[in-house]
Amino acid sequence: MTSHRLKTALDATLHQTVHRHGGAPGVVAMATDRTGNFYEGAAGTRELGHDRPMATDSVFAIFSTTKAITGTCAMQLVEEGKISLTDPAGAYVPEIDELQVLDGFDADGRPAPCAAPCRPSAARQA
């Protein structure tokens, strides 16, 4: 598929997402490969009931999708051989090695004092 046909198809998908019944007020999408972004698109408005158009540089909260984005980035680093999922997580984020774990509860149901983990966390667990 040519880059023009790809852009046309993806733009149409964004347009359909914001113009169908129950669709999102606005969307932004980007696709990238090893050399950079090969698609950037936006459709709809920045805020429901307002006319300011959504743009590829619009700023908005993404909340819990940060975990999915971080996981995707980590998998790209694994593909490139820059990190290994079996490496200790502390090799990449030293503060992880300082974390303590809950070691149970006392007779009254209160958390017992925290303890050091039995083994270091691997990157795949982070």
PDB file of C-alpha atoms in Angstrom:
ATOM      1  CA  MET A   1       0.000   0.000   0.000  1.00  0.00           C
ATOM      2  CA  THR A   2       1.378   3.405  -0.922  1.00  0.00           C
ATOM      3  CA  SER A   3       1.856   5.988   1.798  1.00  0.00           C
ATOM      4  CA  HIS A   4      -0.876   8.141   0.217  1.00  0.00           C
ATOM      5  CA  ARG A   5      -3.377   5.256   0.262  1.00  0.00           C
ATOM      6  CA  LEU A   6      -2.408   4.405   3.848  1.00  0.00           C
ATOM      7  CA  LYS A   7      -2.901   8.013   4.973  1.00  0.00           C
ATOM      8  CA  THR A   8      -6.244   8.197   3.184  1.00  0.00           C
ATOM      9  CA  ALA A   9      -7.441   4.952   4.807  1.00  0.00           C
ATOM     10  CA  LEU A  10      -6.291   5.955   8.298  1.00  0.00           C
ATOM     11  CA  ASP A  11      -7.745   9.462   7.981  1.00  0.00           C
ATOM     12  CA  ALA A  12     -11.073   7.877   6.968  1.00  0.00           C
ATOM     13  CA  THR A  13     -10.971   5.635  10.052  1.00  0.00           C
ATOM     14  CA  LEU A  14     -10.409   8.634  12.334  1.00  0.00           C
ATOM     15  CA  HIS A  15     -13.187  10.561  10.583  1.00  0.00           C
ATOM     16  CA  GLN A  16     -15.590   7.616  11.000  1.00  0.00           C
ATOM     17  CA  THR A  17     -14.691   7.336  14.711  1.00  0.00           C
ATOM     18  CA  VAL A  18     -15.727  10.920  15.444  1.00  0.00           C
ATOM     19  CA  HIS A  19     -18.731  11.129  13.123  1.00  0.00           C
ATOM     20  CA  ARG A  20     -20.561   7.883  13.909  1.00  0.00           C
ATOM     21  CA  HIS A  21     -23.350   7.789  16.482  1.00  0.00           C
ATOM     22  CA  GLY A  22     -21.762   7.469  19.925  1.00  0.00           C
ATOM     23  CA  GLY A  23     -18.272   8.100  18.579  1.00  0.00           C
ATOM     24  CA  ALA A  24     -15.518   9.995  20.331  1.00  0.00           C
ATOM     25  CA  PRO A  25     -15.516  13.809  20.132  1.00  0.00           C
ATOM     26  CA  GLY A  26     -11.912  13.799  18.951  1.00  0.00           C
ATOM     27  CA  VAL A  27      -9.080  11.363  18.254  1.00  0.00           C
ATOM     28  CA  VAL A  28      -5.365  11.484  17.496  1.00  0.00           C
ATOM     29  CA  ALA A  29      -3.382   8.608  16.000  1.00  0.00           C
ATOM     30  CA  MET A  30       0.256   8.130  15.123  1.00  0.00           C
ATOM     31  CA  ALA A  31       2.171   5.198  13.714  1.00  0.00           C
ATOM     32  CA  THR A  32       5.922   4.850  13.793  1.00  0.00           C
ATOM     33  CA  ASP A  33       8.675   2.526  12.723  1.00  0.00           C
ATOM     34  CA  ARG A  34      12.441   2.481  13.279  1.00  0.00           C
ATOM     35  CA  THR A  35      12.933   5.615  11.205  1.00  0.00           C
ATOM     36  CA  GLY A  36      10.184   7.764  12.733  1.00  0.00           C
ATOM     37  CA  ASN A  37       6.512   8.585  12.389  1.00  0.00           C
ATOM     38  CA  PHE A  38       5.027   7.492   9.080  1.00  0.00           C
ATOM     39  CA  TYR A  39       1.491   8.579   9.964  1.00  0.00           C
ATOM     40  CA  GLU A  40       0.075  11.403  12.054  1.00  0.00           C
ATOM     41  CA  GLY A  41      -3.586  12.259  11.996  1.00  0.00           C
ATOM     42  CA  ALA A  42      -6.335  13.904  14.025  1.00  0.00           C
ATOM     43  CA  ALA A  43     -10.086  14.305  13.638  1.00  0.00           C
ATOM     44  CA  GLY A  44     -12.936  15.863  15.573  1.00  0.00           C
ATOM     45  CA  THR A  45     -12.818  18.462  18.299  1.00  0.00           C
ATOM     46  CA  ARG A  46     -10.716  18.921  21.421  1.00  0.00           C
ATOM     47  CA  GLU A  47     -13.739  19.249  23.671  1.00  0.00           C
ATOM     48  CA  LEU A  48     -17.306  18.041  23.364  1.00  0.00           C
ATOM     49  CA  GLY A  49     -19.604  20.923  22.415  1.00  0.00           C
ATOM     50  CA  HIS A  50     -16.783  23.221  21.286  1.00  0.00           C
ATOM     51  CA  ASP A  51     -15.407  23.945  17.828  1.00  0.00           C
ATOM     52  CA  ARG A  52     -11.637  23.848  18.477  1.00  0.00           C
ATOM     53  CA  PRO A  53     -10.356  21.085  16.198  1.00  0.00           C
ATOM     54  CA  MET A  54      -8.260  18.230  17.523  1.00  0.00           C
ATOM     55  CA  ALA A  55      -4.648  18.415  16.342  1.00  0.00           C
ATOM     56  CA  THR A  56      -1.735  16.006  16.444  1.00  0.00           C
ATOM     57  CA  ASP A  57      -0.106  18.188  19.102  1.00  0.00           C
ATOM     58  CA  SER A  58      -3.217  18.464  21.310  1.00  0.00           C
ATOM     59  CA  VAL A  59      -2.493  17.810  24.978  1.00  0.00           C
ATOM     60  CA  PHE A  60      -4.875  15.604  26.945  1.00  0.00           C
ATOM     61  CA  ALA A  61      -4.818  13.086  29.781  1.00  0.00           C
ATOM     62  CA  ILE A  62      -4.266   9.458  28.822  1.00  0.00           C
ATOM     63  CA  PHE A  63      -4.578   8.019  32.367  1.00  0.00           C
ATOM     64  CA  SER A  64      -4.200   4.251  32.599  1.00  0.00           C
ATOM     65  CA  THR A  65      -3.099   3.805  28.993  1.00  0.00           C
ATOM     66  CA  THR A  66       0.386   4.771  30.160  1.00  0.00           C
ATOM     67  CA  LYS A  67       0.906   1.126  31.184  1.00  0.00           C
ATOM     68  CA  ALA A  68       0.124  -0.093  27.676  1.00  0.00           C
ATOM     69  CA  ILE A  69       2.369   2.537  26.134  1.00  0.00           C
ATOM     70  CA  THR A  70       5.227   1.725  28.518  1.00  0.00           C
ATOM     71  CA  GLY A  71       4.832  -2.000  27.825  1.00  0.00           C
ATOM     72  CA  THR A  72       4.897  -1.391  24.075  1.00  0.00           C
ATOM     73  CA  CYS A  73       8.041   0.726  24.388  1.00  0.00           C
ATOM     74  CA  ALA A  74       9.697  -1.953  26.521  1.00  0.00           C
ATOM     75  CA  MET A  75       8.873  -4.637  23.939  1.00  0.00           C
ATOM     76  CA  GLN A  76      10.398  -2.471  21.203  1.00  0.00           C
ATOM     77  CA  LEU A  77      13.585  -2.208  23.280  1.00  0.00           C
ATOM     78  CA  VAL A  78      13.589  -6.008  23.683  1.00  0.00           C
ATOM     79  CA  GLU A  79      13.200  -6.432  19.896  1.00  0.00           C
ATOM     80  CA  GLU A  80      16.161  -4.111  19.360  1.00  0.00           C
ATOM     81  CA  GLY A  81      18.268  -6.059  21.873  1.00  0.00           C
ATOM     82  CA  LYS A  82      18.682  -3.019  24.135  1.00  0.00           C
ATOM     83  CA  ILE A  83      17.113  -4.694  27.182  1.00  0.00           C
ATOM     84  CA  SER A  84      16.369  -8.251  28.255  1.00  0.00           C
ATOM     85  CA  LEU A  85      13.288  -9.295  30.164  1.00  0.00           C
ATOM     86  CA  THR A  86      15.441 -11.591  32.320  1.00  0.00           C
ATOM     87  CA  ASP A  87      17.722  -8.763  33.475  1.00  0.00           C
ATOM     88  CA  PRO A  88      17.222  -7.477  37.014  1.00  0.00           C
ATOM     89  CA  ALA A  89      14.734  -4.569  36.916  1.00  0.00           C
ATOM     90  CA  GLY A  90      17.121  -2.622  39.152  1.00  0.00           C
ATOM     91  CA  ALA A  91      19.577  -2.460  36.250  1.00  0.00           C
ATOM     92  CA  TYR A  92      17.150  -0.046  34.558  1.00  0.00           C
ATOM     93  CA  VAL A  93      15.406   1.539  37.562  1.00  0.00           C
ATOM     94  CA  PRO A  94      17.739   1.321  40.603  1.00  0.00           C
ATOM     95  CA  GLU A  95      14.985   2.459  42.998  1.00  0.00           C
ATOM     96  CA  ILE A  96      13.208  -0.876  42.460  1.00  0.00           C
ATOM     97  CA  ASP A  97      15.955  -2.599  44.443  1.00  0.00           C
ATOM     98  CA  GLU A  98      15.018  -0.494  47.473  1.00  0.00           C
ATOM     99  CA  LEU A  99      11.355  -1.590  47.535  1.00  0.00           C
ATOM    100  CA  GLN A 100      10.076  -3.691  50.423  1.00  0.00           C
ATOM    101  CA  VAL A 101       7.257  -6.236  50.314  1.00  0.00           C
ATOM    102  CA  LEU A 102       4.335  -6.880  52.644  1.00  0.00           C
ATOM    103  CA  ASP A 103       5.202  -9.834  54.856  1.00  0.00           C
ATOM    104  CA  GLY A 104       1.703 -10.737  56.037  1.00  0.00           C
ATOM    105  CA  PHE A 105      -0.575  -9.519  58.828  1.00  0.00           C
ATOM    106  CA  ASP A 106      -0.469  -9.701  62.598  1.00  0.00           C
ATOM    107  CA  ALA A 107      -3.154 -11.326  64.785  1.00  0.00           C
ATOM    108  CA  ASP A 108      -5.201  -8.087  64.750  1.00  0.00           C
ATOM    109  CA  GLY A 109      -5.226  -7.918  60.952  1.00  0.00           C
ATOM    110  CA  ARG A 110      -2.732  -5.074  60.716  1.00  0.00           C
ATOM    111  CA  PRO A 111       0.038  -5.277  58.106  1.00  0.00           C
ATOM    112  CA  ALA A 112       3.219  -6.820  59.468  1.00  0.00           C
ATOM    113  CA  PRO A 113       6.483  -4.935  58.968  1.00  0.00           C
ATOM    114  CA  CYS A 114       7.693  -4.938  55.387  1.00  0.00           C
ATOM    115  CA  ALA A 115      10.678  -7.045  54.415  1.00  0.00           C
ATOM    116  CA  ALA A 116      13.165  -7.289  51.588  1.00  0.00           C
ATOM    117  CA  PRO A 117      11.953  -9.451  48.682  1.00  0.00           C
ATOM    118  CA  CYS A 118      13.229 -13.044  48.446  1.00  0.00           C
ATOM    119  CA  ARG A 119      14.864 -12.328  45.069  1.00  0.00           C
ATOM    120  CA  PRO A 120      15.406  -9.299  42.833  1.00  0.00           C
ATOM    121  CA  SER A 121      12.612  -8.405  40.423  1.00  0.00           C
ATOM    122  CA  ALA A 122      13.260  -9.178  36.773  1.00  0.00           C
ATOM    123  CA  ALA A 123      12.437  -6.619  34.098  1.00  0.00           C
ATOM    124  CA  ARG A 124       9.528  -8.817  32.937  1.00  0.00           C
ATOM    125  CA  GLN A 125       7.898  -8.340  36.358  1.00  0.00           C
ATOM    126  CA  ALA A 126       8.181  -4.551  36.453  1.00  0.00           C
TER     127      ALA A 126
END
